[in-house]
């Protein structure tokens, strides 16, 4: 049986906003369709689109996560330690990990890291696309790096065992993190810029730095981060989803990004970061969590059984063992 570890989805935000539930919904991920393995669920904060403070909103999302996982503990168990994650993989069960996407959820308060840790948060994406108290996100033209508070937060996250996630971060912020961190870091949902020049993707130099850091790179299923032409449309502010054709294969595209990163030496670093429920459009062969099993089978055929094992869960588990307490 294939075990799948996926480093990013926005399902909690989706089901909170639309008042849906985790066992079954019409989004991209629910418990009926989720394969065996571990899913990281992000509490996603888009500070320009919420009606309360970022911390206030984040706590509401975390409550939704706990309510849904608690009600369905027969079908999915929360992973708070490496031993928890290992047990899920060994038993062929389903596990969840809570993350926060957007360091504005700290509201500039370093003690909030300890609070979020005690609520089960085990990964924080330092920024979404905008600037916050920690650093600038990727859409900020000035491309500011880590602030003093951002450096303090990275150090405390390293101590606590909260993974530092650099997806969405400005390029300058990325390099500041690589200098500041004492632990491997994740780019939980980002692809290769050399194949698809979207600003959200990683340059060859960034991929090389993540390899050196023993970090993790989750391949994102967003068509605009996989396909060059769709990236161009998205970067121009056009609706890329309208240009996705039925004959386009998302799996083929994901495999080319994996093969490219492997060619740079990332065999121990690449995994999955689907971005389910966080993307505006999807390829038909990657439009929901049940499709990931076919993707892994394709990787096994096209690359090797070893590559399929690494990408599906091996690299994710190696990374957790080196970052969590
Ligand atoms: Zn994201």
Coordinates of C-alpha atoms and ligand atoms in Angstrom, one line a residue:
X1 CA 0.0 0.0 0.0
X2 CA 1.2 3.5 -0.8
X3 CA 1.8 5.9 2.1
X4 CA 1.5 9.5 1.1
X5 CA 2.9 12.4 3.1
X6 CA 1.8 15.9 1.9
X7 CA 3.4 19.0 3.4
X8 CA 0.6 21.5 2.6
X9 CA -3.1 21.9 2.0
X10 CA -5.5 24.7 2.8
X11 CA -8.5 22.4 3.6
X12 CA -9.0 23.8 7.2
X13 CA -9.4 27.3 5.9
X14 CA -11.7 26.1 3.1
X15 CA -14.0 24.1 5.4
X16 CA -14.0 26.8 8.1
X17 CA -15.0 29.5 5.6
X18 CA -17.7 27.4 3.9
X19 CA -18.8 25.6 7.1
X20 CA -18.0 22.2 5.7
X21 CA -16.6 19.1 7.4
X22 CA -13.5 17.0 7.1
X23 CA -15.1 13.5 6.7
X24 CA -16.8 14.5 3.4
X25 CA -16.9 17.7 1.4
X26 CA -16.9 18.9 -2.2
X27 CA -13.4 20.4 -2.0
X28 CA -10.1 18.8 -2.9
X29 CA -9.5 16.8 0.3
X30 CA -11.7 14.9 2.7
X31 CA -11.3 11.8 4.9
X32 CA -13.3 9.6 2.4
X33 CA -10.7 10.2 -0.3
X34 CA -7.5 10.9 1.7
X35 CA -4.9 8.1 1.1
X36 CA -3.0 6.5 3.9
X37 CA -0.2 8.6 5.2
X38 CA 0.2 12.1 6.8
X39 CA -1.3 15.4 5.8
X40 CA -0.1 18.8 7.0
X41 CA -3.1 21.1 7.4
X42 CA -2.4 24.8 7.3
X43 CA -4.3 27.5 9.2
X44 CA -3.9 30.0 6.4
X45 CA -4.0 33.7 7.2
X46 CA -4.7 36.2 4.3
X47 CA -4.6 39.3 6.5
X48 CA -6.2 41.5 3.8
X49 CA -9.3 39.3 3.7
X50 CA -10.1 38.7 7.3
X51 CA -12.4 40.6 9.6
X52 CA -10.5 40.2 12.8
X53 CA -6.9 40.2 14.0
X54 CA -4.6 37.5 12.5
X55 CA -4.2 35.8 15.9
X56 CA -7.9 35.9 16.5
X57 CA -8.5 34.3 13.1
X58 CA -5.8 31.8 13.5
X59 CA -7.2 30.5 16.8
X60 CA -10.6 30.1 15.1
X61 CA -9.0 27.9 12.4
X62 CA -7.1 25.9 15.0
X63 CA -10.3 25.2 16.9
X64 CA -11.9 24.0 13.6
X65 CA -8.9 21.7 13.1
X66 CA -9.2 20.3 16.6
X67 CA -13.0 19.9 16.4
X68 CA -12.7 18.0 13.1
X69 CA -9.7 15.8 14.1
X70 CA -11.2 15.1 17.5
X71 CA -14.6 14.0 16.1
X72 CA -12.9 11.7 13.6
X73 CA -10.1 10.2 15.8
X74 CA -11.0 6.7 14.6
X75 CA -10.0 7.7 11.0
X76 CA -7.2 10.2 11.5
X77 CA -4.8 10.8 14.4
X78 CA -2.8 14.0 15.2
X79 CA 1.0 13.7 15.0
X80 CA 2.7 15.8 17.6
X81 CA 6.1 13.9 17.7
X82 CA 8.2 11.9 15.3
X83 CA 7.1 8.8 17.2
X84 CA 3.5 9.6 16.4
X85 CA 4.3 10.1 12.7
X86 CA 6.3 6.9 12.6
X87 CA 3.4 4.9 14.1
X88 CA 1.0 6.2 11.4
X89 CA 3.3 5.1 8.6
X90 CA 4.1 1.7 10.2
X91 CA 0.4 1.0 10.8
X92 CA -0.7 2.3 7.4
X93 CA -3.1 4.7 9.1
X94 CA -3.9 8.4 8.5
X95 CA -2.2 11.2 10.4
X96 CA -2.5 15.0 10.6
X97 CA 0.0 17.7 11.4
X98 CA -1.1 21.3 12.2
X99 CA 0.7 24.3 10.6
X100 CA 0.2 28.0 10.4
X101 CA 0.7 29.8 7.0
X102 CA 1.5 33.4 7.8
X103 CA 3.7 34.6 10.7
X104 CA 1.3 37.5 11.2
X105 CA -0.5 35.0 13.5
X106 CA 2.2 35.8 16.1
X107 CA 1.3 39.5 16.1
X108 CA 4.9 40.3 16.9
X109 CA 4.8 38.4 20.2
X110 CA 7.5 35.8 20.6
X111 CA 5.6 34.1 23.4
X112 CA 2.9 33.3 20.9
X113 CA 5.3 30.6 19.5
X114 CA 5.1 28.7 22.8
X115 CA 1.3 29.1 22.8
X116 CA 1.0 27.8 19.2
X117 CA 3.3 24.9 20.0
X118 CA 1.1 23.9 22.9
X119 CA -1.9 24.0 20.5
X120 CA -0.1 21.4 18.3
X121 CA 1.5 23.7 15.6
X122 CA 4.6 22.0 14.3
X123 CA 5.4 24.1 11.2
X124 CA 5.0 27.8 10.5
X125 CA 5.3 29.3 7.0
X126 CA 7.0 32.6 8.0
X127 CA 5.1 34.8 5.5
X128 CA 2.3 34.5 3.0
X129 CA 2.7 36.8 0.0
X130 CA 2.8 40.1 2.0
X131 CA 5.1 41.6 4.5
X132 CA 4.6 40.9 8.2
X133 CA 6.5 41.4 11.5
X134 CA 8.9 38.6 10.6
X135 CA 9.9 39.3 6.9
X136 CA 8.5 40.3 3.5
X137 CA 6.5 37.9 1.4
X138 CA 7.3 37.2 -2.3
X139 CA 5.0 39.9 -3.7
X140 CA 6.6 42.8 -1.9
X141 CA 8.6 44.8 -4.4
X142 CA 11.2 45.9 -1.9
X143 CA 12.0 42.2 -1.1
X144 CA 12.9 42.8 2.5
X145 CA 14.7 40.1 4.5
X146 CA 14.2 38.8 8.1
X147 CA 13.5 41.5 10.7
X148 CA 15.1 41.3 14.1
X149 CA 11.9 39.8 15.3
X150 CA 12.0 37.3 12.4
X151 CA 15.5 36.2 13.5
X152 CA 14.3 35.8 17.1
X153 CA 11.3 33.7 15.8
X154 CA 13.5 31.4 13.7
X155 CA 15.8 30.8 16.7
X156 CA 12.8 30.0 19.0
X157 CA 11.2 27.8 16.4
X158 CA 14.5 25.8 16.1
X159 CA 14.5 25.4 19.9
X160 CA 10.9 24.3 20.2
X161 CA 10.9 22.0 17.2
X162 CA 8.5 24.1 15.0
X163 CA 9.6 23.7 11.4
X164 CA 10.6 26.9 9.6
X165 CA 8.8 27.0 6.2
X166 CA 10.2 29.4 3.5
X167 CA 7.5 29.0 0.8
X168 CA 6.0 32.4 -0.1
X169 CA 9.0 34.2 1.5
X170 CA 11.0 36.9 -0.3
X171 CA 14.3 35.8 -1.9
X172 CA 16.2 38.0 0.5
X173 CA 14.2 36.5 3.4
X174 CA 15.1 33.0 2.2
X175 CA 18.8 33.7 2.3
X176 CA 18.5 35.3 5.8
X177 CA 16.7 32.2 7.0
X178 CA 19.4 29.9 5.6
X179 CA 22.0 31.9 7.5
X180 CA 19.9 32.1 10.8
X181 CA 18.6 28.6 11.1
X182 CA 20.3 25.8 13.1
X183 CA 17.9 23.2 11.7
X184 CA 16.9 22.0 8.3
X185 CA 14.0 24.1 6.9
X186 CA 11.1 23.3 4.5
X187 CA 9.9 24.9 1.3
X188 CA 6.6 23.1 1.8
X189 CA 4.9 24.0 -1.5
X190 CA 7.2 25.4 -4.1
X191 CA 8.6 24.1 -7.5
X192 CA 11.6 24.7 -9.7
X193 CA 11.9 28.1 -11.3
X194 CA 14.2 26.8 -14.1
X195 CA 11.2 24.8 -15.4
X196 CA 8.4 27.3 -14.5
X197 CA 9.5 30.9 -13.9
X198 CA 6.8 31.8 -11.4
X199 CA 7.9 34.0 -8.5
X200 CA 6.6 31.4 -6.0
X201 CA 9.2 28.8 -7.3
X202 CA 12.8 28.2 -6.2
X203 CA 15.9 29.1 -8.1
X204 CA 18.6 26.5 -8.7
X205 CA 20.7 28.3 -6.0
X206 CA 17.9 28.1 -3.5
X207 CA 17.4 24.3 -4.3
X208 CA 21.2 23.8 -3.8
X209 CA 21.0 25.6 -0.4
X210 CA 18.1 23.5 0.7
X211 CA 20.0 20.3 -0.2
X212 CA 23.0 21.5 1.8
X213 CA 20.7 22.3 4.7
X214 CA 19.1 18.8 4.6
X215 CA 15.8 20.6 4.0
X216 CA 12.5 19.5 2.4
X217 CA 10.9 20.6 -0.8
X218 CA 7.2 19.8 -1.4
X219 CA 6.1 19.8 -5.0
X220 CA 3.1 22.0 -5.5
X221 CA 0.2 20.8 -7.8
X222 CA -0.8 24.4 -8.7
X223 CA -0.9 24.5 -12.6
X224 CA 0.6 28.0 -12.5
X225 CA 3.6 26.8 -10.6
X226 CA 4.1 23.7 -12.9
X227 CA 3.5 25.0 -16.4
X228 CA 5.5 27.9 -17.9
X229 CA 2.6 29.3 -20.0
X230 CA 0.1 29.2 -17.2
X231 CA 2.8 30.9 -14.9
X232 CA 3.1 33.7 -17.4
X233 CA -0.7 34.2 -17.4
X234 CA -0.9 34.2 -13.6
X235 CA 2.1 36.6 -13.2
X236 CA 0.2 39.0 -15.6
X237 CA -2.8 38.8 -13.3
X238 CA -4.9 36.8 -15.8
X239 CA -7.1 33.8 -14.9
X240 CA -4.8 30.9 -15.6
X241 CA -7.4 28.3 -14.7
X242 CA -9.4 29.2 -17.8
X243 CA -6.5 28.1 -19.9
X244 CA -6.0 24.6 -18.4
X245 CA -6.8 22.0 -21.1
X246 CA -8.3 18.6 -20.5
X247 CA -5.3 17.0 -22.3
X248 CA -2.7 18.5 -20.0
X249 CA -1.1 16.1 -17.6
X250 CA -0.4 17.4 -14.1
X251 CA 1.4 14.2 -13.2
X252 CA 3.8 14.5 -16.1
X253 CA 4.6 18.0 -15.1
X254 CA 5.1 17.1 -11.4
X255 CA 7.5 14.3 -12.5
X256 CA 9.5 16.7 -14.6
X257 CA 10.0 19.0 -11.6
X258 CA 11.0 16.0 -9.5
X259 CA 13.4 14.8 -12.1
X260 CA 14.9 18.2 -12.5
X261 CA 15.4 18.6 -8.7
X262 CA 16.9 15.1 -8.5
X263 CA 19.3 16.1 -11.3
X264 CA 20.5 18.9 -9.0
X265 CA 21.1 16.4 -6.2
X266 CA 17.8 16.6 -4.2
X267 CA 17.1 12.9 -4.0
X268 CA 16.8 13.1 -0.2
X269 CA 14.8 16.3 -0.2
X270 CA 11.9 16.2 -2.6
X271 CA 8.4 15.2 -1.5
X272 CA 4.9 16.5 -2.0
X273 CA 3.2 19.8 -1.0
X274 CA -0.1 19.6 -3.1
X275 CA -1.7 22.9 -2.0
X276 CA -5.1 21.2 -2.2
X277 CA -7.9 23.7 -1.5
X278 CA -5.4 26.5 -1.9
X279 CA -5.3 26.7 -5.7
X280 CA -7.6 28.4 -8.1
X281 CA -7.6 25.7 -10.7
X282 CA -6.2 22.1 -11.1
X283 CA -5.2 19.7 -13.7
X284 CA -7.8 16.9 -14.1
X285 CA -5.4 14.2 -13.0
X286 CA -4.4 16.1 -9.8
X287 CA -7.7 17.7 -8.9
X288 CA -8.2 15.9 -5.5
X289 CA -6.3 14.0 -2.8
X290 CA -7.4 10.6 -4.2
X291 CA -5.4 11.3 -7.4
X292 CA -2.0 11.3 -5.6
X293 CA -1.8 7.5 -5.5
X294 CA -1.8 7.4 -9.3
X295 CA 0.9 10.1 -9.4
X296 CA 3.1 7.9 -7.1
X297 CA 2.5 4.9 -9.3
X298 CA 3.5 6.9 -12.3
X299 CA 6.7 8.0 -10.5
X300 CA 7.4 4.4 -9.8
X301 CA 7.1 3.4 -13.5
X302 CA 8.8 6.5 -15.0
X303 CA 11.6 6.9 -12.4
X304 CA 12.1 4.0 -10.0
X305 CA 10.5 2.3 -7.0
X306 CA 13.1 4.0 -4.9
X307 CA 12.2 7.5 -6.2
X308 CA 8.5 6.7 -5.6
X309 CA 9.2 5.7 -2.0
X310 CA 11.3 8.8 -1.3
X311 CA 8.8 11.3 -2.9
X312 CA 5.7 9.7 -1.4
X313 CA 6.9 9.6 2.3
X314 CA 10.6 8.6 2.7
X315 CA 12.1 12.1 2.4
X316 CA 9.3 13.7 4.5
X317 CA 9.9 11.2 7.3
X318 CA 13.7 11.7 7.1
X319 CA 13.1 15.5 7.4
X320 CA 10.7 15.2 10.4
X321 CA 13.2 13.0 12.2
X322 CA 15.8 15.8 11.9
X323 CA 13.6 18.8 12.7
X324 CA 11.2 17.7 15.4
X325 CA 12.1 17.1 19.0
Ligands
LIG1 ZN1 0.5 28.8 0.2

